[in-house]
CSV table of C-alpha atoms and ligand atoms in Angstrom, one decimal:
chain,number,residue,atom,x,y,z
A,1,MET,CA,-1.2,15.3,34.0
A,2,ILE,CA,-2.7,16.3,30.7
A,3,THR,CA,-4.9,14.4,28.2
A,4,VAL,CA,-3.6,13.9,24.7
A,5,LYS,CA,-5.4,12.1,21.9
A,6,ILE,CA,-2.8,9.6,20.7
A,7,ASN,CA,-3.6,7.5,17.6
A,8,GLY,CA,-7.3,8.2,18.2
A,9,GLN,CA,-7.4,7.4,21.9
A,10,ASN,CA,-7.2,9.7,24.9
A,11,LYS,CA,-4.2,9.1,27.1
A,12,GLU,CA,-3.0,10.7,30.2
A,13,ILE,CA,0.6,11.9,30.1
A,14,LYS,CA,2.9,13.9,32.3
A,15,ASP,CA,3.1,17.7,32.1
A,16,ASN,CA,6.0,19.2,30.1
A,17,THR,CA,6.4,16.1,27.9
A,18,THR,CA,7.9,16.8,24.5
A,19,VAL,CA,7.2,14.7,21.4
A,20,ALA,CA,10.7,13.3,21.7
A,21,ASP,CA,10.1,12.4,25.4
A,22,PHE,CA,6.8,10.7,24.6
A,23,LEU,CA,8.5,8.5,21.9
A,24,LYS,CA,11.3,7.7,24.3
A,25,ASP,CA,8.9,6.8,27.2
A,26,ASN,CA,7.1,4.4,24.8
A,27,ASN,CA,10.3,2.8,23.5
A,28,ILE,CA,9.7,4.2,20.0
A,29,ASN,CA,12.7,4.8,17.9
A,30,PRO,CA,12.2,8.3,16.3
A,31,ILE,CA,13.8,7.3,13.1
A,32,GLU,CA,11.2,4.5,12.6
A,33,VAL,CA,8.1,6.8,12.8
A,34,THR,CA,6.4,9.8,11.3
A,35,VAL,CA,4.7,12.1,13.8
A,36,GLU,CA,1.6,14.2,13.1
A,37,TYR,CA,1.1,16.9,15.8
A,38,ASN,CA,-2.3,18.7,15.7
A,39,PHE,CA,-2.7,17.6,12.0
A,40,GLU,CA,0.7,18.8,10.8
A,41,ILE,CA,3.5,16.4,10.1
A,42,VAL,CA,6.5,17.2,12.3
A,43,ASN,CA,9.9,17.6,10.8
A,44,PRO,CA,11.9,14.9,12.6
A,45,GLU,CA,14.5,17.5,13.5
A,46,ASN,CA,11.9,19.3,15.6
A,47,ILE,CA,10.5,16.6,17.8
A,48,ALA,CA,12.3,17.8,20.9
A,49,ASP,CA,11.0,21.3,20.4
A,50,ILE,CA,7.3,20.5,20.7
A,51,THR,CA,5.9,20.3,24.2
A,52,LEU,CA,2.5,18.5,24.4
A,53,THR,CA,-0.4,20.5,25.9
A,54,ASN,CA,-3.8,19.4,27.2
A,55,HIS,CA,-6.2,18.2,24.4
A,56,ASP,CA,-3.4,18.0,21.7
A,57,THR,CA,-3.7,15.4,19.0
A,58,LEU,CA,-0.8,13.2,18.1
A,59,GLU,CA,-0.6,10.5,15.4
A,60,VAL,CA,2.5,8.3,15.4
A,61,LEU,CA,2.8,6.1,12.3
A,62,ARG,CA,5.6,3.7,11.7
A,63,PHE,CA,7.4,3.8,8.5
A,64,VAL,CA,5.7,0.8,6.9
A,65,GLY,CA,7.3,0.3,3.5
A,66,GLY,CA,8.0,-3.4,2.9
A,67,GLY,CA,6.3,-5.8,0.6
B,1,MET,CA,-19.1,-11.7,-22.2
B,2,GLN,CA,-17.4,-14.6,-24.1
B,3,ASN,CA,-15.4,-15.9,-21.1
B,4,ASN,CA,-16.2,-19.0,-19.0
B,5,ILE,CA,-19.0,-17.4,-17.1
B,6,GLU,CA,-19.6,-20.2,-14.7
B,7,ARG,CA,-16.3,-19.5,-13.1
B,8,TYR,CA,-17.6,-16.1,-11.9
B,9,GLN,CA,-21.1,-17.3,-10.9
B,10,ARG,CA,-20.6,-16.5,-7.2
B,11,GLN,CA,-19.5,-13.0,-7.8
B,12,LEU,CA,-22.1,-12.4,-10.5
B,13,LEU,CA,-24.6,-12.9,-7.6
B,14,LEU,CA,-23.3,-9.8,-5.8
B,15,LYS,CA,-25.4,-6.8,-6.2
B,16,HIS,CA,-22.3,-4.6,-6.5
B,17,ILE,CA,-21.0,-6.7,-9.4
B,18,GLY,CA,-23.6,-8.5,-11.5
B,19,GLU,CA,-23.1,-8.8,-15.3
B,20,GLY,CA,-22.4,-5.1,-15.8
B,21,GLY,CA,-19.7,-5.1,-13.1
B,22,GLN,CA,-18.2,-8.3,-14.4
B,23,GLN,CA,-17.9,-6.8,-17.9
B,24,LYS,CA,-16.1,-3.9,-16.4
B,25,LEU,CA,-13.6,-6.3,-14.7
B,26,PHE,CA,-13.1,-8.2,-18.0
B,27,ASP,CA,-12.4,-4.9,-19.7
B,28,ALA,CA,-10.1,-3.5,-16.9
B,29,LYS,CA,-6.4,-3.1,-17.1
B,30,ILE,CA,-4.6,-3.3,-13.8
B,31,LEU,CA,-0.8,-3.1,-13.2
B,32,VAL,CA,0.8,-4.6,-10.1
B,33,CYS,CA,4.3,-3.2,-9.3
B,34,GLY,CA,6.1,-5.8,-7.4
B,35,ALA,CA,5.3,-9.6,-7.6
B,36,GLY,CA,6.4,-10.4,-4.1
B,37,GLY,CA,4.7,-10.7,-0.7
B,38,LEU,CA,2.0,-8.2,-1.5
B,39,GLY,CA,2.0,-8.8,-5.3
B,40,SER,CA,1.5,-12.6,-5.1
B,41,PRO,CA,-1.9,-12.4,-3.4
B,42,ALA,CA,-2.9,-9.2,-5.2
B,43,LEU,CA,-2.2,-10.7,-8.6
B,44,THR,CA,-3.9,-14.0,-7.7
B,45,TYR,CA,-7.1,-12.4,-6.6
B,46,LEU,CA,-7.2,-10.0,-9.6
B,47,ALA,CA,-6.9,-13.0,-11.9
B,48,ALA,CA,-9.5,-14.9,-9.9
B,49,ALA,CA,-11.9,-12.0,-10.3
B,50,GLY,CA,-11.5,-12.1,-14.1
B,51,VAL,CA,-9.7,-8.7,-14.4
B,52,GLY,CA,-9.1,-9.0,-18.2
B,53,ASN,CA,-5.7,-7.4,-18.5
B,54,ILE,CA,-3.1,-7.6,-15.7
B,55,GLY,CA,0.4,-6.2,-15.9
B,56,LEU,CA,3.1,-7.2,-13.5
B,57,CYS,CA,6.4,-5.6,-13.0
B,58,ASP,CA,9.3,-7.2,-11.1
B,59,PHE,CA,13.0,-7.4,-12.0
B,60,ASP,CA,13.9,-9.7,-9.2
B,61,PHE,CA,14.7,-13.5,-9.1
B,62,VAL,CA,13.2,-16.0,-6.7
B,63,SER,CA,15.3,-16.6,-3.6
B,64,PRO,CA,14.7,-19.0,-0.7
B,65,SER,CA,13.9,-16.1,1.8
B,66,ASN,CA,11.0,-15.1,-0.5
B,67,LEU,CA,9.1,-18.3,0.1
B,68,ASN,CA,7.5,-17.5,3.5
B,69,ARG,CA,5.2,-15.0,1.8
B,70,GLN,CA,5.6,-15.0,-2.0
B,71,ILE,CA,3.1,-17.7,-2.7
B,72,LEU,CA,3.4,-17.6,-6.5
B,73,TYR,CA,6.7,-19.4,-6.2
B,74,THR,CA,8.1,-22.8,-5.3
B,75,PRO,CA,11.5,-24.1,-4.3
B,76,GLU,CA,12.1,-25.5,-7.8
B,77,GLU,CA,12.0,-21.9,-9.1
B,78,ILE,CA,14.7,-20.5,-7.0
B,79,GLY,CA,17.0,-18.4,-9.2
B,80,ASP,CA,14.3,-17.9,-11.9
B,81,GLN,CA,12.9,-14.5,-12.9
B,82,LYS,CA,9.7,-13.8,-11.0
B,83,ALA,CA,8.0,-11.8,-13.7
B,84,TYR,CA,7.9,-14.8,-16.1
B,85,ILE,CA,7.0,-17.4,-13.5
B,86,ALA,CA,4.2,-15.3,-12.2
B,87,LYS,CA,2.9,-14.7,-15.7
B,88,SER,CA,2.8,-18.4,-16.5
B,89,LYS,CA,1.2,-19.4,-13.2
B,90,LEU,CA,-1.5,-16.7,-13.4
B,91,GLU,CA,-2.3,-17.6,-17.1
B,92,LYS,CA,-2.8,-21.2,-16.0
B,93,PHE,CA,-4.9,-20.2,-13.0
B,94,ASN,CA,-7.3,-18.2,-15.2
B,95,PRO,CA,-6.9,-18.5,-19.0
B,96,ASP,CA,-9.5,-15.7,-19.5
B,97,VAL,CA,-6.9,-13.2,-18.3
B,98,LYS,CA,-4.2,-11.6,-20.5
B,99,ILE,CA,-1.0,-11.1,-18.5
B,100,THR,CA,1.8,-8.8,-19.5
B,101,ALA,CA,5.1,-9.2,-17.7
B,102,TYR,CA,7.6,-6.4,-17.3
B,103,SER,CA,11.0,-7.7,-16.1
B,104,GLU,CA,12.8,-4.3,-16.0
B,105,LYS,CA,13.3,-2.1,-12.9
B,106,LEU,CA,10.8,0.8,-12.7
B,107,THR,CA,12.5,4.1,-13.1
B,108,GLU,CA,11.4,7.7,-13.5
B,109,ASP,CA,12.0,7.3,-17.2
B,110,ASN,CA,10.0,4.2,-17.9
B,111,ALA,CA,7.2,4.3,-15.2
B,112,GLY,CA,5.0,6.9,-16.9
B,113,ASP,CA,5.1,5.0,-20.2
B,114,ILE,CA,4.1,1.7,-18.5
B,115,PHE,CA,1.5,3.3,-16.2
B,116,LYS,CA,-0.3,5.1,-19.0
B,117,ASN,CA,-1.6,1.7,-20.3
B,118,TYR,CA,-3.5,0.9,-17.2
B,119,ASP,CA,-6.7,2.0,-15.4
B,120,VAL,CA,-5.3,1.3,-11.9
B,121,VAL,CA,-1.8,0.7,-10.6
B,122,ILE,CA,-1.1,-1.3,-7.4
B,123,ASP,CA,2.0,-0.4,-5.5
B,124,ALA,CA,3.3,-3.7,-4.1
B,125,VAL,CA,7.0,-2.9,-4.0
B,126,ASP,CA,9.2,-3.5,-1.0
B,127,ASN,CA,11.0,-0.2,-0.3
B,128,PHE,CA,10.4,3.5,0.3
B,129,SER,CA,12.5,4.8,-2.7
B,130,SER,CA,10.3,2.8,-5.1
B,131,ARG,CA,7.2,3.8,-3.3
B,132,TYR,CA,8.0,7.5,-3.7
B,133,LEU,CA,8.7,6.8,-7.4
B,134,THR,CA,5.4,5.0,-8.2
B,135,ASN,CA,3.5,7.6,-6.2
B,136,ALA,CA,5.0,10.5,-8.2
B,137,ALA,CA,4.6,8.6,-11.6
B,138,ALA,CA,1.0,7.7,-10.8
B,139,TYR,CA,0.1,11.3,-9.9
B,140,LYS,CA,1.9,12.7,-12.9
B,141,ASN,CA,0.2,10.4,-15.3
B,142,SER,CA,-3.2,10.7,-13.6
B,143,VAL,CA,-3.5,6.9,-12.9
B,144,PRO,CA,-5.2,5.8,-9.6
B,145,LEU,CA,-2.8,4.1,-7.3
B,146,VAL,CA,-3.5,1.6,-4.5
B,147,CYS,CA,-0.6,1.7,-2.0
B,148,GLY,CA,-0.1,-1.1,0.4
B,149,ALA,CA,2.9,-1.8,2.6
B,150,VAL,CA,3.8,-4.1,5.4
B,151,CYS,CA,6.4,-4.4,8.2
B,152,GLU,CA,6.6,-7.0,11.0
B,153,PHE,CA,3.0,-7.5,12.0
B,154,GLU,CA,1.7,-4.2,10.7
B,155,GLY,CA,0.3,-3.0,7.4
B,156,ILE,CA,-1.0,0.2,5.8
B,157,LEU,CA,-3.3,0.8,2.8
B,158,THR,CA,-4.4,3.9,1.0
B,159,THR,CA,-5.9,4.7,-2.4
B,160,ILE,CA,-4.9,7.7,-4.4
B,161,VAL,CA,-7.0,9.2,-7.2
B,162,PRO,CA,-5.1,12.0,-9.0
B,163,GLU,CA,-8.1,13.0,-11.1
B,164,GLU,CA,-10.0,13.8,-7.8
B,165,ASN,CA,-6.9,15.5,-6.4
B,166,THR,CA,-6.7,13.3,-3.4
B,167,SER,CA,-3.9,13.2,-0.9
B,168,CYS,CA,-1.0,10.9,-1.8
B,169,PHE,CA,1.6,8.5,-0.3
B,170,GLN,CA,4.0,11.4,0.2
B,171,CYS,CA,1.4,13.3,2.2
B,172,ILE,CA,1.5,10.4,4.7
B,173,TYR,CA,5.3,10.3,4.7
B,174,PRO,CA,6.6,13.7,3.6
B,175,PHE,CA,9.9,13.2,5.4
B,176,LYS,CA,11.7,10.2,3.9
B,177,PRO,CA,13.0,7.7,6.4
B,178,SER,CA,16.7,8.4,7.2
B,179,ILE,CA,17.5,4.7,6.6
B,180,GLU,CA,15.7,2.3,4.3
B,181,LEU,CA,13.4,0.4,6.6
B,182,THR,CA,12.4,-2.9,4.9
B,183,SER,CA,11.2,-6.3,5.8
B,184,LYS,CA,14.8,-7.4,5.2
B,185,ILE,CA,15.7,-5.6,8.4
B,186,PHE,CA,12.5,-6.0,10.5
B,187,GLY,CA,11.1,-9.2,9.1
B,188,ILE,CA,7.6,-10.0,7.9
B,189,LEU,CA,5.0,-12.8,8.4
B,190,GLY,CA,3.5,-14.1,5.1
B,191,ALA,CA,-0.1,-13.8,6.5
B,192,ILE,CA,0.4,-10.1,7.1
B,193,ALA,CA,1.6,-9.4,3.5
B,194,GLY,CA,-1.3,-11.7,2.4
B,195,THR,CA,-3.9,-9.6,4.3
B,196,ILE,CA,-2.7,-6.3,2.8
B,197,GLY,CA,-2.1,-7.7,-0.7
B,198,CYS,CA,-5.7,-9.1,-0.8
B,199,MET,CA,-7.0,-5.7,0.4
B,200,GLN,CA,-5.0,-4.0,-2.4
B,201,ALA,CA,-6.8,-6.3,-5.0
B,202,LEU,CA,-10.1,-5.4,-3.4
B,203,GLU,CA,-9.4,-1.7,-3.6
B,204,ALA,CA,-8.4,-2.0,-7.2
B,205,ILE,CA,-11.5,-4.0,-8.1
B,206,LYS,CA,-13.7,-1.4,-6.3
B,207,LEU,CA,-12.0,1.4,-8.2
B,208,ILE,CA,-12.9,-0.4,-11.5
B,209,LEU,CA,-16.5,-0.9,-10.3
B,210,GLY,CA,-16.8,2.7,-9.0
B,211,LEU,CA,-17.4,1.7,-5.4
B,212,HIS,CA,-16.3,3.3,-2.1
B,213,CYS,CA,-12.5,3.4,-1.7
B,214,LEU,CA,-9.9,4.5,0.9
B,215,LYS,CA,-9.4,8.0,-0.6
B,216,ASN,CA,-7.9,10.6,1.6
B,217,LYS,CA,-7.6,7.9,4.3
B,218,VAL,CA,-5.1,5.4,5.5
B,219,LEU,CA,-6.0,2.1,7.0
B,220,ILE,CA,-3.5,0.9,9.6
B,221,PHE,CA,-3.7,-2.8,10.4
B,222,ASN,CA,-2.1,-4.3,13.4
B,223,GLY,CA,-2.0,-8.1,13.3
B,224,ILE,CA,-0.9,-8.6,16.9
B,225,GLU,CA,-3.7,-6.4,18.4
B,226,ASN,CA,-6.3,-7.3,15.7
B,227,THR,CA,-7.0,-3.7,15.0
B,228,TYR,CA,-7.9,-1.9,11.8
B,229,ARG,CA,-7.9,1.8,12.2
B,230,VAL,CA,-8.9,4.2,9.4
B,231,ARG,CA,-7.8,7.8,9.7
B,232,ASP,CA,-7.8,10.9,7.5
B,233,VAL,CA,-4.8,11.8,5.4
B,234,LEU,CA,-4.7,15.5,5.1
B,235,LYS,CA,-3.6,16.8,1.8
B,236,LYS,CA,-0.5,18.9,2.4
B,237,ASN,CA,-0.3,22.1,0.5
B,238,THR,CA,3.5,21.7,0.7
B,239,CYS,CA,3.4,18.2,-0.9
B,240,GLU,CA,5.8,18.1,-3.8
B,241,VAL,CA,3.6,15.5,-5.6
B,242,CYS,CA,-0.1,16.3,-5.2
B,243,ARG,CA,-0.4,20.0,-4.2
C,1,LIG,ZN1,0.7,14.4,-1.5
């Protein structure tokens, strides 16, 4: 297991988890969110290419645009 | 101060407002883009505070599905144009306030000309395309912008000050959503829009008063979990709008 800071809170997740895996495991539809990985916004096309490592930081923010 | 001062007595007591602050509010010009779920409470509380000049911009007409959150309107007004109804309600609510209604759709061509007349713009629109447009127009014309948005039980809020070169809405969402994600699809509870709309009025008032604002930060409100989280918004040197 590794520890990743997700939306400000430390969470334990499995080794070799990609950003895409993380979203899937948490029932998050990738087209509904913006992901910031270690303070860089991830191009949605690349979420399967990033494997989370110990002490990474991940921010997952929904597209909130209504009014 | 020639307005009905008694009306503002409770806020004149506040050390952050007082007579000097109230005069700033009387002299202020604030534009609210969108007179819907966010705009209804934002406009109402700006008028309540005695913001002297309020612009409101909405090209839409009242429909039944608006009424769970757009508290400026009633069933008798279904089919009427929001901009004019909102103007007449707000003028009755506080006769000290001058309301200017814009009933046209905001476009890249007209946004700058309208924004230039205001000290602060509130983005209370209901879709991403309009949000990118108001963000770019506010930055281009150096007008502070208070962005608020809601979806289901969630809301976000951020304040953008171009003169201070802060991060912008597009720094939060540089990759546009591949489909338009609106409350029409996901739904929205009125109290959530009301919460964020009130916070937008508060941010705009604080900008006028020169108080602390949510610059370079985004507040993320979750109404189910009762959480408010504030995190940094890093300015992106690749941002098309604010770099
Ligand atoms: Zn930006």
